[in-house]
Structures are given as structure tokens and as C-alpha cells.
Amino acid sequence: MGVAEDVAAQEFWAGLRLTTQARIGLGRAGDGLPTREVLEFRAAHAAARDAVHNPLDVDALATAVSALGVGEPVHVRSRAGDRSEYLRRPDLGRLPGAVEVVAADRNVADRVAAANSPGARTIWSGAGLGCGDGMGMGAAGSRTDAEEVLAGVPYSGADVGFVLADGLSPRALSDHGVPMVAALMAALGDRYTFAPPVIATQARVALGDHIGAALGVTTVLVLIGERPGLSVADSLGIYLTHHPRPGRTDAERNCVSNIHPPEGLTYARAAQVTAALVDGARRLGRSGVDLKDTSTELPSAATPLVLDASSGRVNDIRRPGPSLVLDAVDPE
């Protein structure tokens, strides 16, 4: 390839790279990749591995979450005893193993009483109590039942509960968890009461069903670190489950994913979509496949569209049916 052709090829790929974080047009050096591309690939792979294995700083996160004024957080650990077991046994990450209070000030009783008074937007029925050890073992050495473990989670009866879960990228939760909760609180506004937040470690999404049921919330929002890739290692997802209880399936949830500004979804937009889904779930009475957000598909708020599940076609009138489609909103 001549110099002119090489320059033209680079300009072509440079334009396409502006539209994606994928590795495209890497070039070649003989029969292999250029050294720079190989080193960048290895660095991205190392970042992804670090995102999975570096533990969450629970105390630092708890301090930052407490500052939001939503209540003192409780820490729930799954039955996975360590990161290795968590990765090998996804089932253990879905079950609660232990509960403890985490706060910058361990004497939280006075602050809990003030921040969660009857007139406040956050409801609290008492500070969580330690229960079991990191493996979720009882005093006799046997596995503690989920209900017994979660007796340490304060029942609130609130409208919405926040579970901040490390998932497969604790880094994502550290980077985006607190500003995302702040954006959600602003988007949900005074229409809803909030339960005290729960920080979950070695956690899978379904652990939020147990926590939401223990909190007694109508809707639980699980903010969880998503599986890292070679382009993004700090992506956060929000899983919404209406009337959470153990045994809920993935078909009964809604997900807002790829939250990692500035490249991914912004906090404001993610909060906007999530708040609309919370509203929709309350109207429909359930979450999951029957609840749709089509705000990005609608031409304007004045012309709502409804997806006809029987035909797969989009009609331009609203009609009753098994699915609820949300009104359009203007993204920020």
C-alpha cells in the first residue's frame, strides 16, 4: 500500500472510530498487529480484570451515600465467601449471607432517628443488626436461612428502595453509584418515599429481591456494576423490580444499562427513564416484559405510540392491552 493509500485508509477509519468504542481498523505490522494496538489491548484487558477483582470500599461508599440524606446504609453480603467463589458460584451471589450496619459514625441511632422521622421522605424502623459472618453461617456452623439473615435489614414500607451492588464491576459502583442515586432521588421527587439504602457485596441482581422484600418496598432499584468489557470497565446498570420477592425471574424486571458518562448514558437520562418506569410499574401493577419505555422511539410527546404485542406493529393510537407504554419525554 502506498503512502497516499495509507493516509486515506487512516482517515477513513478515524471517522468511523468517532462513532464507536470498538477496536476497528487496527492496521497491521507484517502478519501481526502494530505494537501500540497490542499494548492497548493488554492494558484494556488488565483494566477489565481489575474491575472484576478489586474489592468495593464499603465504608467509603457508605459515607458518601449517607451524605445524600436518604438514611444510614446497611451492608448485606451474599453467601459467596470471597470473589473466587462469587465468580464460580453465581447462585450464591443471589442469596443473602450476612447483614451489618456501615457508617462513618458507628453510633448511628441519633442520626437515624432524625433523618428518618415520620415527616421525612425516608422511612426507617430501626438500625440493622449484625447477623452471621461473611459466609452467612449461623452460630451452630450451618447456613443461615435468608429470612433469618435479613431480619437485620430494617423494614420500611417505603415506595422505593435502593440496593447498591458491586456485581461484576465494583469500580462501576464506586465511580457512578452515589451520583446515580442522587439523580434518581431528584427524578423521583416528592412523589415517593425512600427506604434507607442497602449496600450489597458479592452480589447478583436477584439478591435485590430478598432485600426489597425485607425492606417492604413497593419497587426496588438495584444499581449494579455490569460485566466489564475491553472498551468499558466501569458501566453501571439499574434493575427495577416491582413488588420484589424471592423467586422473581428476569422477565419480571426492567433494566437501564450502559451508564457511564460521558461516553455512556448520563445520570440525568438514566434517572429520567428509570423514574418513568417506576411510574409505569405502579400504573400497570408489575414490571418486566409488559412494561415498555419507548421515549427514544416517539417523535413527540403529543403522539404516543403503542406496540401491538400480537402483531409486532406500532400503532399511532393508545389502546388498552397487556402492555403499558410510557409517554415520551424530552431527554436532557
Coordinates of N, CA and C in Angstrom, one line a residue, residues 2-174:
G2 N 0.6 2.2 -0.9 CA 1.4 3.4 -1.0 C 1.0 4.3 0.2
V3 N 1.9 5.4 0.3 CA 1.7 6.4 1.4 C 0.3 7.1 1.3
A4 N -0.1 7.4 0.0 CA -1.4 8.1 -0.2 C -2.5 7.2 0.2
E5 N -2.4 5.9 -0.2 CA -3.5 5.0 0.2 C -3.6 4.8 1.7
D6 N -2.4 4.7 2.3 CA -2.4 4.5 3.8 C -3.0 5.7 4.5
V7 N -2.7 6.9 4.1 CA -3.3 8.1 4.7 C -4.8 8.1 4.5
A8 N -5.2 7.7 3.3 CA -6.7 7.7 3.0 C -7.4 6.7 3.9
A9 N -6.7 5.5 4.1 CA -7.3 4.4 4.9 C -7.4 4.9 6.4
Q10 N -6.4 5.6 6.9 CA -6.4 6.0 8.3 C -7.5 7.1 8.5
E11 N -7.7 8.0 7.5 CA -8.7 9.0 7.6 C -10.1 8.3 7.6
F12 N -10.2 7.3 6.8 CA -11.5 6.6 6.7 C -11.8 6.0 8.1
W13 N -10.9 5.2 8.7 CA -11.1 4.6 10.0 C -11.2 5.6 11.1
A14 N -10.5 6.7 11.0 CA -10.6 7.7 12.1 C -12.0 8.3 12.2
G15 N -12.6 8.4 11.0 CA -14.0 8.9 11.0 C -15.0 7.9 11.7
L16 N -14.8 6.7 11.4 CA -15.6 5.6 12.0 C -15.4 5.5 13.4
R17 N -14.2 5.6 13.9 CA -13.9 5.5 15.3 C -14.6 6.5 16.2
L18 N -15.0 7.6 15.6 CA -15.8 8.6 16.4 C -17.1 8.1 16.8
T19 N -17.6 7.1 16.1 CA -19.0 6.6 16.4 C -19.0 5.3 17.2
T20 N -17.9 4.8 17.6 CA -17.8 3.6 18.4 C -16.6 3.5 19.3
Q21 N -16.7 2.8 20.4 CA -15.5 2.5 21.2 C -14.9 1.1 20.9
A22 N -15.5 0.4 19.9 CA -15.0 -0.9 19.4 C -13.6 -0.7 18.7
R23 N -12.8 -1.7 18.8 CA -11.5 -1.7 18.1 C -11.7 -2.0 16.6
I24 N -11.6 -1.0 15.8 CA -11.7 -1.2 14.4 C -10.6 -0.5 13.6
G25 N -10.2 -1.1 12.4 CA -9.2 -0.5 11.6 C -7.9 -0.4 12.4
L26 N -7.4 -1.5 13.0 CA -6.2 -1.5 13.8 C -5.0 -1.5 13.0
G27 N -5.0 -1.8 11.8 CA -3.8 -1.8 11.0 C -3.0 -3.1 11.1
R28 N -1.8 -3.2 10.6 CA -1.0 -4.4 10.7 C 0.5 -4.0 10.6
A29 N 1.2 -4.9 11.2 CA 2.7 -4.8 11.1 C 3.2 -6.2 10.7
G30 N 3.4 -6.4 9.4 CA 3.7 -7.7 8.8 C 2.5 -8.5 8.9
D31 N 2.6 -9.7 9.6 CA 1.5 -10.6 9.8 C 0.7 -10.4 11.1
G32 N 1.2 -9.4 11.9 CA 0.5 -9.2 13.2 C 0.0 -7.7 13.3
L33 N -0.5 -7.5 14.5 CA -1.0 -6.1 14.8 C 0.2 -5.2 15.2
P34 N 0.0 -3.9 15.0 CA 1.1 -3.0 15.4 C 1.3 -3.1 16.9
T35 N 2.5 -2.8 17.4 CA 2.8 -2.9 18.8 C 1.9 -2.1 19.7
R36 N 1.6 -0.9 19.2 CA 0.8 0.0 20.0 C -0.6 -0.6 20.3
E37 N -1.2 -1.2 19.2 CA -2.5 -1.8 19.4 C -2.5 -3.0 20.3
V38 N -1.4 -3.8 20.3 CA -1.2 -4.9 21.2 C -1.2 -4.5 22.6
L39 N -0.4 -3.4 22.9 CA -0.2 -2.9 24.2 C -1.5 -2.3 24.7
E40 N -2.2 -1.6 23.9 CA -3.5 -1.0 24.3 C -4.5 -2.1 24.6
F41 N -4.5 -3.2 23.8 CA -5.4 -4.3 24.1 C -5.1 -5.0 25.5
R42 N -3.8 -5.2 25.7 CA -3.4 -5.8 27.0 C -3.8 -4.8 28.2
A43 N -3.6 -3.5 28.0 CA -4.0 -2.6 29.1 C -5.5 -2.6 29.3
A44 N -6.3 -2.7 28.3 CA -7.7 -2.8 28.4 C -8.2 -4.1 29.1
H45 N -7.5 -5.2 28.8 CA -7.8 -6.5 29.4 C -7.4 -6.4 30.9
A46 N -6.3 -5.8 31.2 CA -5.9 -5.7 32.6 C -6.9 -4.8 33.4
A47 N -7.4 -3.8 32.8 CA -8.4 -2.9 33.4 C -9.7 -3.6 33.7
A48 N -10.1 -4.5 32.7 CA -11.3 -5.3 32.9 C -11.1 -6.3 34.0
R49 N -10.0 -6.9 34.1 CA -9.7 -7.9 35.2 C -9.7 -7.2 36.5
D50 N -9.1 -6.0 36.6 CA -9.0 -5.3 37.8 C -10.4 -4.9 38.3
A51 N -11.2 -4.5 37.3 CA -12.6 -4.0 37.6 C -13.4 -5.2 38.3
V52 N -13.1 -6.4 37.9 CA -13.8 -7.5 38.4 C -13.3 -7.9 39.8
H53 N -12.0 -7.9 40.0 CA -11.4 -8.4 41.2 C -11.1 -7.4 42.3
N54 N -11.0 -6.1 42.0 CA -10.7 -5.1 43.1 C -11.9 -5.0 43.9
P55 N -11.8 -5.1 45.3 CA -13.0 -5.1 46.1 C -13.5 -3.7 46.3
L56 N -14.8 -3.7 46.6 CA -15.5 -2.4 46.9 C -15.1 -1.9 48.3
D57 N -14.8 -0.6 48.3 CA -14.6 0.1 49.6 C -15.9 0.4 50.2
V58 N -16.5 -0.5 51.0 CA -17.8 -0.3 51.6 C -17.9 0.9 52.5
D59 N -16.9 1.1 53.3 CA -17.0 2.3 54.3 C -17.0 3.6 53.5
A60 N -16.2 3.7 52.5 CA -16.2 5.0 51.8 C -17.5 5.2 51.0
L61 N -18.0 4.1 50.4 CA -19.3 4.3 49.7 C -20.4 4.6 50.7
A62 N -20.4 4.0 51.9 CA -21.4 4.2 52.9 C -21.4 5.7 53.4
T63 N -20.2 6.2 53.5 CA -20.1 7.6 54.0 C -20.7 8.5 52.9
A64 N -20.4 8.3 51.6 CA -20.9 9.1 50.5 C -22.4 9.0 50.4
V65 N -22.9 7.8 50.5 CA -24.3 7.6 50.4 C -25.1 8.2 51.6
S66 N -24.5 8.2 52.8 CA -25.2 8.8 53.9 C -25.3 10.3 53.7
A67 N -24.3 10.9 53.0 CA -24.4 12.3 52.8 C -25.6 12.8 51.9
L68 N -26.2 11.8 51.2 CA -27.3 12.2 50.4 C -28.6 12.4 51.2
G69 N -28.6 12.0 52.4 CA -29.7 12.2 53.3 C -30.9 11.2 53.1
V70 N -30.6 10.1 52.6 CA -31.6 9.1 52.3 C -31.6 8.0 53.5
G71 N -30.7 8.2 54.4 CA -30.7 7.2 55.5 C -29.3 6.6 55.7
E72 N -29.1 6.0 56.8 CA -27.8 5.2 57.0 C -27.9 3.9 56.4
P73 N -26.9 3.6 55.6 CA -26.9 2.3 54.8 C -26.7 1.1 55.7
V74 N -27.2 0.0 55.2 CA -26.9 -1.3 55.8 C -26.2 -2.1 54.8
H75 N -25.2 -3.0 55.2 CA -24.4 -3.8 54.3 C -24.9 -5.2 54.4
V76 N -25.3 -5.7 53.2 CA -25.7 -7.1 53.0 C -24.6 -7.8 52.2
R77 N -24.1 -8.9 52.7 CA -23.2 -9.8 51.9 C -23.9 -11.0 51.5
S78 N -23.6 -11.4 50.3 CA -24.2 -12.7 49.8 C -23.5 -13.9 50.4
R79 N -24.0 -15.0 50.0 CA -23.4 -16.3 50.6 C -22.1 -16.7 50.0
A80 N -21.7 -15.9 48.9 CA -20.4 -16.2 48.4 C -19.3 -15.6 49.3
G81 N -18.4 -16.5 49.7 CA -17.5 -16.1 50.8 C -16.4 -15.2 50.3
D82 N -16.0 -15.3 49.0 CA -15.0 -14.5 48.5 C -15.2 -14.3 47.0
R83 N -14.3 -13.5 46.4 CA -14.5 -13.2 45.0 C -14.4 -14.5 44.1
S84 N -13.5 -15.3 44.4 CA -13.4 -16.6 43.7 C -14.7 -17.4 43.7
E85 N -15.2 -17.5 44.9 CA -16.5 -18.3 45.0 C -17.6 -17.6 44.3
Y86 N -17.6 -16.3 44.4 CA -18.7 -15.5 43.7 C -18.6 -15.7 42.2
L87 N -17.5 -15.8 41.6 CA -17.4 -16.0 40.2 C -17.7 -17.4 39.8
R88 N -17.3 -18.3 40.6 CA -17.6 -19.8 40.3 C -19.0 -20.2 40.6
R89 N -19.7 -19.5 41.6 CA -21.0 -19.9 42.1 C -22.0 -18.7 42.0
P90 N -22.5 -18.4 40.8 CA -23.4 -17.3 40.7 C -24.7 -17.5 41.6
D91 N -25.0 -18.8 41.9 CA -26.2 -19.0 42.7 C -26.0 -18.4 44.1
L92 N -24.8 -18.5 44.6 CA -24.6 -18.0 46.0 C -24.7 -16.5 46.0
G93 N -24.4 -15.8 44.9 CA -24.5 -14.4 44.9 C -25.9 -13.9 44.9
R94 N -26.8 -14.8 44.7 CA -28.3 -14.4 44.7 C -28.9 -14.6 46.0
L95 N -28.2 -15.1 47.0 CA -28.7 -15.4 48.3 C -28.0 -14.5 49.4
P96 N -28.8 -14.0 50.4 CA -28.2 -13.2 51.5 C -27.4 -14.1 52.4
G97 N -26.3 -13.5 52.9 CA -25.4 -14.3 53.8 C -25.2 -13.6 55.2
A98 N -25.2 -12.3 55.2 CA -24.9 -11.5 56.4 C -25.3 -10.1 56.3
V99 N -25.7 -9.5 57.4 CA -26.1 -8.1 57.4 C -25.3 -7.3 58.5
E100 N -24.9 -6.1 58.2 CA -24.3 -5.3 59.2 C -24.5 -3.8 58.9
V101 N -24.5 -3.0 60.0 CA -24.6 -1.5 59.8 C -23.2 -1.0 59.4
V102 N -23.2 -0.1 58.4 CA -21.9 0.6 58.0 C -22.2 2.1 58.0
A103 N -21.3 2.8 58.7 CA -21.4 4.3 58.7 C -20.1 4.9 59.2
A104 N -19.9 6.1 58.8 CA -18.7 6.8 59.2 C -18.7 6.9 60.7
D105 N -19.8 7.1 61.3 CA -20.0 7.1 62.8 C -20.8 5.9 63.2
R106 N -20.2 5.0 63.9 CA -20.9 3.8 64.2 C -22.1 4.0 65.2
N107 N -22.1 5.1 65.9 CA -23.2 5.4 66.8 C -24.3 6.2 66.0
V108 N -25.0 5.4 65.2 CA -25.9 6.0 64.2 C -27.3 6.2 64.8
A109 N -27.6 5.8 66.0 CA -29.0 5.8 66.5 C -29.6 7.2 66.4
D110 N -28.9 8.2 66.9 CA -29.4 9.6 66.9 C -29.7 10.1 65.4
R111 N -28.7 9.8 64.6 CA -28.9 10.3 63.2 C -30.0 9.6 62.5
V112 N -30.1 8.3 62.8 CA -31.2 7.5 62.1 C -32.6 8.1 62.6
A113 N -32.7 8.4 63.9 CA -34.0 9.0 64.4 C -34.3 10.3 63.7
A114 N -33.3 11.1 63.5 CA -33.5 12.5 62.9 C -33.8 12.4 61.4
A115 N -32.9 11.6 60.7 CA -33.0 11.6 59.3 C -34.3 10.8 58.8
N116 N -34.8 9.9 59.6 CA -35.9 9.1 59.2 C -37.1 9.3 60.1
S117 N -37.4 10.5 60.5 CA -38.5 10.9 61.3 C -39.8 10.7 60.4
P118 N -41.0 10.6 61.1 CA -42.2 10.4 60.3 C -42.5 11.4 59.2
G119 N -42.0 12.7 59.4 CA -42.2 13.7 58.4 C -41.2 13.7 57.3
A120 N -40.2 12.9 57.4 CA -39.1 12.9 56.3 C -39.6 11.9 55.2
R121 N -38.8 12.0 54.1 CA -39.2 11.2 52.9 C -38.6 9.8 53.0
T122 N -37.7 9.6 54.0 CA -37.1 8.3 54.2 C -37.8 7.7 55.4
I123 N -38.1 6.4 55.3 CA -38.7 5.7 56.4 C -37.8 4.6 57.0
W124 N -37.7 4.5 58.3 CA -36.8 3.6 58.9 C -37.5 3.0 60.1
S125 N -37.3 1.7 60.4 CA -38.0 1.1 61.5 C -36.9 0.7 62.6
G126 N -35.7 1.0 62.3 CA -34.6 0.6 63.3 C -33.4 0.2 62.6
A127 N -32.2 0.5 63.2 CA -30.9 0.2 62.6 C -30.7 -1.3 62.4
G128 N -30.1 -1.7 61.3 CA -29.8 -3.1 61.1 C -28.8 -3.6 62.1
L129 N -28.9 -4.9 62.3 CA -28.1 -5.6 63.3 C -27.2 -6.6 62.6
G130 N -26.0 -6.8 63.1 CA -25.1 -7.8 62.6 C -25.7 -9.1 62.7
C131 N -25.5 -10.0 61.7 CA -26.1 -11.3 61.7 C -25.2 -12.2 60.9
G132 N -24.6 -13.2 61.6 CA -23.8 -14.2 60.8 C -22.4 -13.6 60.5
D133 N -21.6 -14.4 59.8 CA -20.3 -13.9 59.4 C -20.3 -13.8 57.9
G134 N -19.1 -13.6 57.3 CA -19.0 -13.4 55.9 C -19.5 -14.5 55.0
M135 N -19.6 -15.7 55.6 CA -20.0 -16.8 54.8 C -21.5 -17.1 55.0
G136 N -22.2 -16.3 55.9 CA -23.6 -16.5 56.1 C -23.8 -17.7 57.0
M137 N -22.9 -18.0 57.9 CA -23.0 -19.2 58.8 C -23.6 -18.8 60.1
G138 N -24.5 -19.6 60.6 CA -25.1 -19.4 61.9 C -24.2 -19.8 63.0
A139 N -24.6 -19.6 64.3 CA -23.8 -19.9 65.4 C -23.4 -21.4 65.5
A140 N -24.3 -22.2 65.0 CA -24.0 -23.7 65.0 C -23.2 -24.1 63.8
G141 N -22.8 -23.2 62.9 CA -22.0 -23.5 61.8 C -22.8 -23.9 60.6
S142 N -24.1 -23.8 60.6 CA -24.9 -24.2 59.4 C -25.3 -22.9 58.7
R143 N -25.7 -23.1 57.4 CA -26.1 -22.0 56.6 C -27.3 -21.3 57.3
T144 N -27.3 -20.0 57.4 CA -28.4 -19.2 57.9 C -29.5 -19.0 56.9
D145 N -30.7 -19.2 57.2 CA -31.8 -19.0 56.3 C -31.9 -17.6 55.9
A146 N -32.3 -17.3 54.7 CA -32.4 -16.0 54.1 C -33.2 -15.1 55.0
E147 N -34.4 -15.5 55.5 CA -35.2 -14.7 56.3 C -34.6 -14.4 57.6
E148 N -33.9 -15.3 58.2 CA -33.2 -15.0 59.5 C -32.1 -14.0 59.3
V149 N -31.3 -14.2 58.2 CA -30.3 -13.2 57.9 C -30.8 -11.8 57.7
L150 N -31.9 -11.7 56.9 CA -32.4 -10.4 56.6 C -33.3 -9.8 57.7
A151 N -33.4 -10.4 58.8 CA -34.0 -9.8 60.0 C -33.2 -8.6 60.4
G152 N -31.9 -8.5 60.0 CA -31.1 -7.3 60.3 C -31.4 -6.2 59.3
V153 N -32.2 -6.4 58.3 CA -32.5 -5.3 57.3 C -33.7 -4.6 57.8
P154 N -33.7 -3.3 58.0 CA -34.9 -2.6 58.6 C -36.1 -2.5 57.7
Y155 N -37.2 -3.0 58.1 CA -38.4 -2.9 57.4 C -38.9 -1.4 57.3
S156 N -39.2 -1.0 56.1 CA -39.6 0.4 56.0 C -41.0 0.7 55.5
G157 N -41.5 -0.2 54.6 CA -42.8 0.1 53.9 C -42.8 1.2 53.0
A158 N -41.6 1.6 52.5 CA -41.4 2.8 51.6 C -41.8 2.4 50.2
D159 N -41.9 3.4 49.4 CA -42.3 3.2 48.0 C -41.1 2.6 47.2
V160 N -39.9 3.2 47.4 CA -38.7 2.8 46.6 C -37.6 2.5 47.5
G161 N -36.8 1.4 47.1 CA -35.6 1.0 47.8 C -34.5 1.0 46.9
F162 N -33.3 1.5 47.3 CA -32.1 1.4 46.6 C -31.1 0.4 47.1
V163 N -30.7 -0.5 46.2 CA -29.7 -1.5 46.5 C -28.5 -1.2 45.7
L164 N -27.3 -0.9 46.3 CA -26.1 -0.6 45.6 C -25.2 -1.8 45.6
A165 N -25.2 -2.5 44.5 CA -24.5 -3.9 44.5 C -23.2 -3.8 43.6
D166 N -22.2 -4.5 44.1 CA -20.9 -4.4 43.4 C -20.9 -5.2 42.1
G167 N -21.6 -6.3 42.1 CA -21.8 -7.0 40.8 C -20.4 -7.4 40.3
L168 N -20.3 -7.4 39.0 CA -19.1 -7.8 38.3 C -18.1 -6.6 38.1
S169 N -18.5 -5.4 38.6 CA -17.6 -4.3 38.5 C -17.8 -3.4 39.7
P170 N -17.1 -3.7 40.8 CA -17.2 -2.8 41.9 C -16.7 -1.4 41.6
R171 N -15.8 -1.3 40.6 CA -15.4 0.0 40.2 C -16.5 0.9 39.7
A172 N -17.4 0.3 38.9 CA -18.6 1.0 38.3 C -19.4 1.6 39.5
L173 N -19.6 0.8 40.5 CA -20.4 1.3 41.6 C -19.7 2.4 42.4
S174 N -18.4 2.3 42.6 CA -17.6 3.3 43.2 C -17.7 4.6 42.4

